[in-house]
Amino acid sequence: MSISDKNDALLIKAESGRDLSREDIIALLKLPGNYSAALYFAADRVRKQEVGNEIFLRGIIEFSNYCESNCLYCGLRKGNSGLSRYRMSEDEIIDTAHQIQETGIPTVVLQSGEDSFYSQETVCRLIKRIRKETDLIITLSLGERDLNDFKVFYQAGAHRYLLKHETASTELYKYLRPGCNQQSRIQCLRRLKELGFETGTGNMVGLPGQTPEILANDLLAMKILNADMIGIGPFIAHPDTPLAGIDNDDIEMTLRVLAVARLLTRNTNIPATTALATLHPQGRILALQAGANVVMPDFTPNMYKSRYDIYPGRTDTGTAKDIIEKLKMDVHSIGREINFSAGSRFGNQHQDTVH
Ligand code: SAM
Ligand code: SF4
């Protein structure tokens, strides 16, 4: 069989849903450049077949940029003393949740640095108020917490959690997240799944020292963890971190990893990440055409938004209405529609039926 016949056969195998070995995944990531379009088309067809043509929205509130961790890649790291820190009050968070509800978006994502100021009790109070005052489904993205916190958050009414595994490489993890333990993060992910959370994981692409072999392990980890949502974003260097100057101006590998994630996991929710939109003006559209089916517009109040400075170049400002109108235009330009239902892998009744 010629090399091009082998590549064609591999793409057919991946699209058909047959099990992919680690070698297959590495080969997909290493396909010659002239196969990129075919890989994205295959992932796009699988996306359409498995999760439909519609795009689901989650409105994100980045409510605190304080962080007790020191991840080498992130502008919110504790060691970044130049960052002006903020914490949104409970009322500010609730007001913003109401704005999200008014746009018709069904899900709010509460994200922050690892900030113990928001105790178990405070987070529960927030969850209960949002549940009482709105119809929003609540996703948390607070980093690692005590395993008991997860249970209490679930009981309070938050049923989705995003916690990227970041990288499957033990060495890279140890280097990039000093003082943190990869096994603890995996334990958190397993616990979230056990408790019944719709659980999101994911990685960054373009990290220093990362190889296609490591990325294949990332993809296998997403599959093994049986993730419901997968966030795949390019690493973007922040000038005030130890990784300053490590440029990653190529979105190609991120799109490939995203496409392979769709081919491998079939019916997961995969967002077109803000980091992709930041790195490339068409990044969001390209991701939506390479397997993604979710967009997470940022509703953090403008007075705080620029201070949630994970990486430079985030530009998504404007009112809630502006954000939705712009998204609608983007989505219509590629012949897709926004769906204002919750887009659960378990069906839209998940929120009511899991108890
Ligand atoms: N603190 C929580 C955590 O780490 O899970 C949630 C907030 S954290 C800012 C959200 C995500 O930002 C992380 O999962 C990481 O993948 C991403 N991130 C951090 N620094 C980044 C960078 N320089 N480039 C791209 N993504 C980055
Ligand atoms: Fe903190 Fe999350 Fe940034 Fe790490 S990635 S420094 S845990 S906000």
Coordinates of C-alpha atoms and ligand atoms in Angstrom, one line a residue:
M1 CA 0.0 0.0 0.0
S2 CA 1.4 3.4 -0.9
I3 CA 1.8 6.1 1.8
S4 CA -1.1 8.1 0.5
D5 CA -3.4 5.0 0.4
K6 CA -2.4 4.3 4.0
N7 CA -3.3 7.9 5.0
D8 CA -6.6 7.7 3.2
A9 CA -7.4 4.4 4.9
L10 CA -6.5 5.8 8.3
L11 CA -8.9 8.8 7.7
I12 CA -11.7 6.4 6.7
K13 CA -11.1 4.2 9.8
A14 CA -11.2 7.3 12.1
E15 CA -14.4 8.7 10.5
S16 CA -16.1 5.3 10.7
G17 CA -15.7 5.2 14.5
R18 CA -13.6 2.1 14.7
D19 CA -11.2 2.0 17.7
L20 CA -8.1 4.1 17.1
S21 CA -4.8 2.9 18.6
R22 CA -2.2 5.3 20.0
E23 CA -0.2 4.7 16.8
D24 CA -3.2 5.7 14.7
I25 CA -3.7 8.9 16.7
I26 CA 0.0 9.8 16.4
A27 CA -0.2 9.2 12.6
L28 CA -3.3 11.4 12.3
L29 CA -1.5 14.2 14.2
K30 CA 1.5 13.8 11.9
L31 CA -0.4 13.6 8.6
P32 CA 1.3 15.7 5.9
G33 CA 0.0 19.3 5.7
N34 CA -2.1 18.6 2.5
Y35 CA -4.3 16.2 4.6
S36 CA -5.4 18.9 7.1
A37 CA -8.5 19.8 5.2
A38 CA -9.6 16.1 4.8
L39 CA -9.0 15.6 8.6
Y40 CA -11.2 18.6 9.5
F41 CA -13.9 17.6 7.0
A42 CA -14.0 14.1 8.5
A43 CA -14.3 15.6 12.0
D44 CA -17.0 18.0 10.8
R45 CA -19.1 15.2 9.3
V46 CA -18.8 13.2 12.6
R47 CA -19.8 16.3 14.6
K48 CA -22.9 16.7 12.4
Q49 CA -23.8 13.1 12.6
E50 CA -23.3 12.7 16.4
V51 CA -24.3 16.1 17.9
G52 CA -26.1 17.8 15.1
N53 CA -25.6 21.1 13.3
E54 CA -26.4 23.5 16.1
I55 CA -24.1 25.4 18.3
F56 CA -24.6 25.4 22.0
L57 CA -23.7 28.4 24.2
R58 CA -22.4 28.7 27.7
G59 CA -22.1 32.1 29.2
I60 CA -18.9 32.5 31.3
I61 CA -18.3 34.7 34.3
E62 CA -14.7 35.0 35.4
F63 CA -15.5 36.0 38.9
S64 CA -12.0 36.1 40.6
N65 CA -8.5 36.4 39.2
Y66 CA -6.9 35.6 42.6
C67 CA -5.0 32.3 42.4
E68 CA -3.1 30.3 45.0
S69 CA -1.3 28.2 42.3
N70 CA 1.7 29.1 40.3
C71 CA 1.3 27.5 36.9
L72 CA 4.2 28.6 34.7
Y73 CA 1.9 29.2 31.8
C74 CA -0.8 31.4 33.3
G75 CA -1.0 35.2 33.9
L76 CA -3.1 34.7 37.0
R77 CA -0.4 32.7 38.7
K78 CA 0.3 33.8 42.3
G79 CA 3.8 34.9 41.4
N80 CA 2.6 37.5 38.9
S81 CA 2.7 40.5 41.3
G82 CA 2.0 43.0 38.5
L83 CA -1.6 41.8 38.1
S84 CA -4.3 44.0 39.5
R85 CA -6.5 41.5 41.4
Y86 CA -10.3 41.5 41.7
R87 CA -13.1 39.5 43.3
M88 CA -16.6 39.9 42.2
S89 CA -19.2 40.2 45.0
E90 CA -22.0 37.7 45.2
D91 CA -24.5 40.3 44.0
E92 CA -22.3 41.2 41.0
I93 CA -22.1 37.5 40.1
I94 CA -25.9 37.1 40.5
D95 CA -26.5 40.3 38.4
T96 CA -24.3 38.9 35.6
A97 CA -26.1 35.6 35.8
H98 CA -29.3 37.4 35.2
Q99 CA -27.9 39.1 32.2
I100 CA -26.9 35.7 30.7
Q101 CA -30.4 34.4 31.4
E102 CA -31.9 37.4 29.6
T103 CA -29.9 36.6 26.4
G104 CA -31.6 33.1 26.3
I105 CA -28.3 31.3 27.0
P106 CA -29.2 28.3 29.3
T107 CA -25.9 27.7 31.0
V108 CA -23.6 29.8 33.2
V109 CA -20.0 28.8 33.8
L110 CA -18.5 30.2 37.0
Q111 CA -14.7 30.3 36.6
S112 CA -11.9 31.6 38.7
G113 CA -8.3 31.1 39.8
E114 CA -7.9 28.7 42.8
D115 CA -9.2 31.1 45.3
S116 CA -10.2 29.7 48.8
F117 CA -11.7 33.1 49.6
Y118 CA -14.8 31.5 48.0
S119 CA -15.3 28.9 50.6
Q120 CA -17.5 25.8 50.3
E121 CA -20.2 27.7 52.0
T122 CA -19.9 30.8 49.8
V123 CA -19.9 28.7 46.6
C124 CA -23.0 26.8 47.8
R125 CA -24.8 30.0 48.6
L126 CA -24.0 31.3 45.1
I127 CA -25.2 28.0 43.5
K128 CA -28.5 28.1 45.4
R129 CA -29.2 31.7 44.6
I130 CA -28.6 31.2 40.9
R131 CA -30.8 28.1 41.0
K132 CA -33.5 30.0 42.9
E133 CA -33.4 33.2 40.8
T134 CA -32.8 31.9 37.3
D135 CA -33.3 28.7 35.2
L136 CA -29.6 28.5 34.4
I137 CA -27.7 25.3 34.5
I138 CA -24.5 25.8 36.5
T139 CA -21.0 24.8 35.4
L140 CA -18.2 25.3 37.9
S141 CA -14.5 25.8 36.9
L142 CA -12.8 26.6 40.2
G143 CA -9.7 24.4 39.8
E144 CA -8.9 21.6 42.2
R145 CA -10.9 21.5 45.5
D146 CA -11.3 19.2 48.4
L147 CA -13.1 16.1 47.2
N148 CA -15.9 16.7 49.7
D149 CA -16.5 20.2 48.2
F150 CA -17.5 18.6 44.9
K151 CA -20.2 16.5 46.6
V152 CA -21.6 19.5 48.4
F153 CA -21.6 21.6 45.2
Y154 CA -23.5 18.9 43.4
Q155 CA -26.0 18.6 46.2
A156 CA -26.4 22.4 46.1
G157 CA -27.4 22.3 42.4
A158 CA -24.2 22.6 40.2
H159 CA -24.1 19.6 37.9
R160 CA -21.2 20.4 35.5
Y161 CA -17.5 20.9 36.2
L162 CA -14.6 21.9 33.9
L163 CA -11.2 20.8 35.0
K164 CA -8.6 20.4 32.2
H165 CA -6.0 17.8 32.8
E166 CA -3.7 20.3 31.0
T167 CA -1.1 17.7 29.8
A168 CA -0.9 13.9 30.1
S169 CA 2.9 14.1 30.4
T170 CA 3.9 13.6 34.0
E171 CA 7.2 15.4 33.5
L172 CA 5.6 18.4 31.8
Y173 CA 2.9 18.6 34.4
K174 CA 5.4 18.6 37.2
Y175 CA 7.4 21.3 35.5
L176 CA 4.5 23.5 34.5
R177 CA 2.4 23.2 37.7
P178 CA 5.0 23.4 40.6
G179 CA 3.7 22.0 43.9
C180 CA 0.8 20.3 42.1
N181 CA 0.3 16.6 41.6
Q182 CA -1.0 15.1 38.4
Q183 CA -2.6 12.2 40.2
S184 CA -4.6 14.5 42.5
R185 CA -6.0 16.3 39.4
I186 CA -7.0 12.9 37.8
Q187 CA -8.5 11.9 41.2
C188 CA -10.6 15.1 41.1
L189 CA -11.8 14.2 37.6
R190 CA -12.7 10.7 38.6
R191 CA -14.5 11.9 41.7
L192 CA -16.5 14.4 39.6
K193 CA -17.6 11.6 37.2
E194 CA -18.5 9.3 40.1
L195 CA -20.7 12.0 41.6
G196 CA -22.6 12.4 38.4
F197 CA -21.2 15.7 37.2
E198 CA -21.0 16.3 33.4
T199 CA -17.3 16.6 33.5
G200 CA -15.1 18.6 31.1
T201 CA -11.4 18.1 30.7
G202 CA -8.9 19.1 28.1
N203 CA -5.4 20.3 27.4
M204 CA -3.2 23.1 25.9
V205 CA -1.5 22.6 22.6
G206 CA 1.9 24.1 21.8
L207 CA 3.4 23.8 25.3
P208 CA 7.2 23.8 25.4
G209 CA 8.5 20.2 25.1
Q210 CA 5.2 18.8 23.9
T211 CA 5.3 16.2 21.2
P212 CA 2.7 14.4 19.0
E213 CA 3.2 11.4 21.2
I214 CA 2.3 13.4 24.4
L215 CA -0.7 14.9 22.5
A216 CA -1.8 11.3 21.6
N217 CA -1.7 10.5 25.4
D218 CA -3.8 13.6 26.0
L219 CA -6.4 12.4 23.6
L220 CA -6.4 8.9 25.1
A221 CA -6.8 10.4 28.5
M222 CA -9.9 12.4 27.3
K223 CA -11.3 9.1 26.1
I224 CA -10.5 7.0 29.2
L225 CA -11.9 9.7 31.5
N226 CA -15.1 9.5 29.4
A227 CA -15.2 13.3 29.4
D228 CA -18.5 14.9 28.5
M229 CA -16.8 18.1 27.4
I230 CA -13.4 18.7 26.0
G231 CA -11.6 22.0 26.0
I232 CA -8.6 22.2 23.6
G233 CA -6.8 25.5 23.3
P234 CA -3.5 26.7 22.0
F235 CA -0.9 27.7 24.7
I236 CA -0.4 31.5 24.4
A237 CA 2.7 32.9 26.2
H238 CA 2.1 35.6 28.8
P239 CA 4.9 38.2 29.0
D240 CA 4.8 38.2 32.9
T241 CA 5.3 34.5 33.3
P242 CA 8.3 32.2 33.2
L243 CA 7.2 31.0 29.7
A244 CA 7.3 34.6 28.3
G245 CA 8.6 34.6 24.7
I246 CA 7.8 31.0 23.9
D247 CA 5.8 31.7 20.8
N248 CA 3.0 29.5 19.5
D249 CA 1.7 31.3 16.4
D250 CA 0.4 28.1 14.7
I251 CA -3.2 27.0 15.3
E252 CA -2.8 24.1 12.9
M253 CA -1.8 21.5 15.6
T254 CA -4.6 22.7 17.9
L255 CA -7.2 22.2 15.2
R256 CA -5.8 18.8 14.5
V257 CA -6.0 17.8 18.1
L258 CA -9.6 19.1 18.2
A259 CA -10.5 17.2 15.1
V260 CA -9.0 14.0 16.4
A261 CA -10.8 14.5 19.7
R262 CA -14.1 14.6 17.8
L263 CA -13.2 11.5 15.8
L264 CA -12.2 9.6 18.9
T265 CA -14.9 10.7 21.4
R266 CA -17.8 11.1 18.9
N267 CA -20.6 12.8 20.8
T268 CA -18.8 15.0 23.4
N269 CA -19.3 18.8 23.6
I270 CA -16.2 20.5 22.2
P271 CA -16.0 24.3 22.5
A272 CA -14.3 26.6 20.0
T273 CA -12.1 28.0 22.7
T274 CA -11.4 31.7 23.4
A275 CA -7.7 31.0 23.1
L276 CA -8.2 29.9 19.5
A277 CA -10.2 33.0 18.7
T278 CA -7.4 35.0 20.3
L279 CA -4.6 33.5 18.4
H280 CA -6.3 33.7 15.0
P281 CA -9.0 36.1 13.7
Q282 CA -10.9 33.1 12.2
G283 CA -9.9 30.8 15.0
R284 CA -13.5 30.3 16.3
I285 CA -15.0 29.6 12.9
L286 CA -12.1 27.2 12.0
A287 CA -12.7 25.3 15.2
L288 CA -16.4 25.1 14.5
Q289 CA -15.6 23.6 11.1
A290 CA -13.1 21.1 12.5
G291 CA -15.4 19.3 15.1
A292 CA -16.4 22.0 17.7
N293 CA -20.1 22.5 18.6
V294 CA -20.0 24.9 21.6
V295 CA -19.1 28.5 22.1
M296 CA -18.5 30.1 25.5
P297 CA -19.1 33.9 25.3
D298 CA -17.6 35.9 28.1
F299 CA -20.0 37.9 30.2
T300 CA -17.5 39.1 32.8
P301 CA -18.3 42.8 33.4
N302 CA -15.9 45.0 31.3
M303 CA -14.4 46.6 34.4
Y304 CA -12.9 43.2 35.3
K305 CA -12.6 41.4 31.9
S306 CA -9.2 42.8 31.0
R307 CA -7.8 41.8 34.4
Y308 CA -8.7 38.1 33.8
D309 CA -5.4 38.2 32.0
I310 CA -4.6 34.4 31.5
Y311 CA -2.8 35.2 28.3
P312 CA -2.6 38.4 26.2
G313 CA -4.9 39.5 23.4
R314 CA -8.3 38.5 24.7
T315 CA -10.6 41.0 22.9
D316 CA -14.2 39.8 23.5
T317 CA -15.7 43.0 24.9
G318 CA -19.1 44.5 24.4
T319 CA -22.6 44.2 25.9
A320 CA -24.3 40.8 26.2
K321 CA -26.5 41.8 23.2
D322 CA -23.4 42.7 21.1
I323 CA -21.8 39.4 22.0
I324 CA -24.8 37.4 20.9
E325 CA -25.4 39.4 17.7
K326 CA -21.7 38.9 16.6
L327 CA -21.9 35.2 17.4
K328 CA -25.1 34.8 15.4
M329 CA -23.4 36.5 12.4
D330 CA -20.3 34.3 12.6
V331 CA -22.4 31.1 13.0
H332 CA -24.8 32.0 10.1
S333 CA -21.7 32.7 7.9
I334 CA -20.9 29.0 8.0
G335 CA -24.5 27.8 7.6
R336 CA -25.0 26.8 11.3
E337 CA -27.6 27.9 13.9
I338 CA -27.4 28.7 17.6
N339 CA -29.4 26.4 19.8
F340 CA -30.6 28.0 23.0
S341 CA -31.2 24.7 24.8
A342 CA -28.7 23.3 27.3
G343 CA -27.0 20.8 24.9
S344 CA -26.4 18.0 27.4
R345 CA -24.8 14.8 26.3
F346 CA -27.5 13.2 28.5
G347 CA -30.3 15.1 26.9
N348 CA -31.6 18.5 27.9
Q349 CA -33.5 17.1 30.8
H350 CA -30.3 16.1 32.6
Q351 CA -30.6 18.9 35.2
D352 CA -33.9 17.5 36.3
T353 CA -33.4 13.8 36.0
V354 CA -30.0 13.2 37.7
H355 CA -31.3 13.4 41.2
Ligands
SAM1 N1 -8.0 27.9 37.9 C1 -8.8 26.9 37.2 C2 -8.0 25.8 36.6 O1 -6.8 26.0 36.4 O2 -8.5 24.8 36.2 C3 -9.7 27.6 36.1 C4 -9.2 28.8 35.5 S1 -7.8 28.6 34.4 C5 -7.4 30.3 34.0 C6 -8.6 28.0 32.9 C7 -7.7 27.5 31.9 O3 -6.9 28.5 31.3 C8 -6.8 26.4 32.3 O4 -7.4 25.1 32.4 C9 -5.7 26.5 31.2 O5 -5.8 25.4 30.3 C10 -5.9 27.8 30.5 N2 -4.7 28.6 30.4 C11 -4.0 29.1 31.4 N3 -2.9 29.8 30.9 C12 -3.0 29.7 29.6 C13 -2.2 30.1 28.5 N4 -1.1 30.8 28.7 N5 -2.5 29.8 27.2 C14 -3.7 29.1 27.0 N6 -4.5 28.7 28.0 C15 -4.2 28.9 29.3
SF4_2 FE1 -4.3 29.4 38.7 FE2 -5.8 28.1 36.9 FE3 -4.0 29.9 36.2 FE4 -3.1 27.7 37.2 S1 -4.3 27.9 35.3 S2 -2.4 29.8 37.7 S3 -4.7 27.2 38.7 S4 -5.9 30.2 37.3

